[in-house]
Amino acid sequence: RIFVLGIGFFTLCFLMTSLGGQFSAKRLGDSPFTIRTEVMGALESRGVLRRMSDMLEMLMKRMDILARLENSTDFHKGDEARFPLDRFQPAAGLMERIQAIAQNVSDIAIKVDQILRNSLLNGKGVEGRRDQCEVPRDPKYPDCAGKVEWMRARWTSDPCYAFFGVDGTECSFLIYLSEVEWFCPPLPWRNRTAALPSPPPLPRVQAAFQSDLARLLELIGTGKESLSFMKKRIRHLAQQWLRAARRLEQKLKGQQRDQKHILIHIGFLTEESGDVFSPRVLKGGPLGEMVQWADILAALFLLGHSLRVTVSLKELQSHLGVPPGRGNCPLTSPLPFDLIYTDYHGLQQMKQHMGLSFKKYRCRVRVIDTFGTEPAYNHEEYATLRGYRTNWGYWNLQPTQFMTMFPHTPDNSFMGFVSEELNKTERQFIKSNKVSSMAVVYGKEASIWKGKDKFLAILNKYMEIHGTVYYETQRPPEVPAFVKNHGLLPQHEFQQLLRKAKLFIGFGFPYEGPAPLEAIANGCVFLQARFNPPHSSFNHEFFRGKPTSREASLAGGDRVSSQHPYAEDFIGKPHVWTVDYNNSEEFEAAIKTIMRTQVDPYLPYEYTCEGMLERIHAYIQHQDFCTTSSPPLPPKAKSPAMQSPPSPLALSPNATHLVWSPSASQDPRAWPPVDSLQVWVSETRHACTETCRRRGLVCEPTFFRFLNRKEVFLQLSITCDSTEYEMNHLYPAVAENVHECYLQKEPLLFSCAGYNTKYRRLCPCRDYRKGQVALCRDCL
């Protein structure tokens, strides 16, 4: 009985505590949705009171049963008779108290019932409307009925709906769908309570070049080896960054620049994405992505923009204003950032947690994408229909929102990174201290060395071979005994090794990393593997699933590819040698020639601090993906009275290509400037990338919209027996053997990449600044 009484007492305490919680949690004014919360709170409280009354009544019945059971047994016989009956007398008093409490609870329940009825009577005007709403039939909102139907079935699937006031009534669905989302028209009776118009935005602050990188290091934060690596890199290059910023400031000569509010979310470093990089920083793992992110942070900060840096999902949600729940609802307030720099992992996280706001604000996103995303893989419908769907594509962004490590394709924007520059004294010292018989192998992981014994033996005949392969206790067996392995070196020690070496040799992997540029900048010759057949997603596991068909440097179909296409195409001999490692004679002859060849340290301007600052400044100032450009002509027949405006293009003086007509008007906001445009027709086996490169130009995808019209074929003397609009990443193009011309139906599919032996493509080309392929001559 003591045990039962104890249970009863603690149950009573628990219920009273719960009741107190119910009332305290539902105080008037605690919620922005007061009426709903008041009513629901009363209903919940009344239910709790009734349950308390029932449980107390049941408790008293059970105690009464125990009392009768006690009187009908010989409970007090034997040893137990020694316990006096008055030991249990307090129980009778406790029962009386419980009876009194039960009566009080019953009275309270009746009073709550009365309060509830009064609340409903007082609020019947508003609640009447809330319960009598009908789904409007407005042709301007064709999805409204379907969305209401979805809300009826699924409004409890995400707590964010309740956060915005949805309570299961028809009116709450319509209020949400018209005021939080935008699928239904505003309710007329809500006009009085409509939110006041947003205050005008604050005046823009002008960006000023920064000089205190210590503030940036604080913004980056701590707690991860990867963050420590990036901060160490920024400190190491600090003086070069500051000098470059001063030079660019002079070059811009006081040009007005709005300060942008920028969020940098490094998704691959979040715990939710696995953060596989941080544990590998000290073990020789790939550091190219972290090198690039460190340089992006430094450039954005020095240009004077306001930054927020996140490497966790929780911080991302806080900065974006994500409502509580599972991510189905829009943001609680307008996005406070002009630009968001992230990666594919961060892009996925943003889509999961921003609801419909992701579609609204995705034009502000810039995706740091190492290998690039071609338009055919970016367009979701096209990629699904044509077999281009991969794990990393189908985002329907403007292709130039993707920013690459190297200028793989002009379809994406070239972001890049920086390599350390040398002054005259350092350059001279390197030249005089080079060891012509010393080679360093590109590859910090032992697996890269596997199966390379044959050409390592040839190289060992002429040069002393050094490696930087990571190991903890035992030297990796993949590294031959004649190789002098230094283990994983800090960056400055690795630089010193490169400054002594004559040759930096790649084994075919990793693809397109920053190390070859660092080696060339330190006076090494880079020897790399030629791939035959080219490596691509069609024949090599590494590229499988990546949103690109490019076969490294196979831009036109007539050249094989290599480990580092940029080094081959944009630098070349004498700094870069590309040979077939399976051909022993070619490989050995290259080594002999390299040993006799004298080269100076060389660094392309676009990989200097100033070059990167210049490029990012131009992107921020001129790239605007939130303002839609003119779409291609609709695929509808036009009457003679509806003639399209004359083409702004004209034949060049030698009649080989088209240029912007001097008489055509120019939009001063257009970027790149339209007078840099040249229109050429490709050969059947050439992509536009190769077509433009052969003329010393670069393909410019933003100019495709000026080519996508039938008049351009006529201006180029191309016969078109028929002209059709279709979705195809190779259009506009002509099938000459049948005189069929094709125009692009979907602007997101305009692409410099790709070719087909059936078509000759119309290619928009432009000039570029020396050493800065991303910018035209007048683009700064």
PDB file of N, CA, C and O in Angstrom, residues 280 439 615:
ATOM      1  N   ARG A 280      42.688  14.252 -43.761  1.00  0.00           N
ATOM      2  CA  ARG A 280      43.738  13.893 -44.721  1.00  0.00           C
ATOM      3  C   ARG A 280      44.735  15.020 -44.961  1.00  0.00           C
ATOM      4  O   ARG A 280      45.689  14.839 -45.708  1.00  0.00           O
ATOM      5  N   ALA A 439      65.151  15.023 -60.015  1.00  0.00           N
ATOM      6  CA  ALA A 439      63.735  14.990 -60.388  1.00  0.00           C
ATOM      7  C   ALA A 439      62.878  14.772 -59.149  1.00  0.00           C
ATOM      8  O   ALA A 439      63.263  14.038 -58.236  1.00  0.00           O
ATOM      9  N   ARG A 615      40.281  39.195 -61.926  1.00  0.00           N
ATOM     10  CA  ARG A 615      39.229  38.341 -62.481  1.00  0.00           C
ATOM     11  C   ARG A 615      37.984  38.338 -61.583  1.00  0.00           C
ATOM     12  O   ARG A 615      36.857  38.506 -62.058  1.00  0.00           O
TER      13      ARG A 615
END
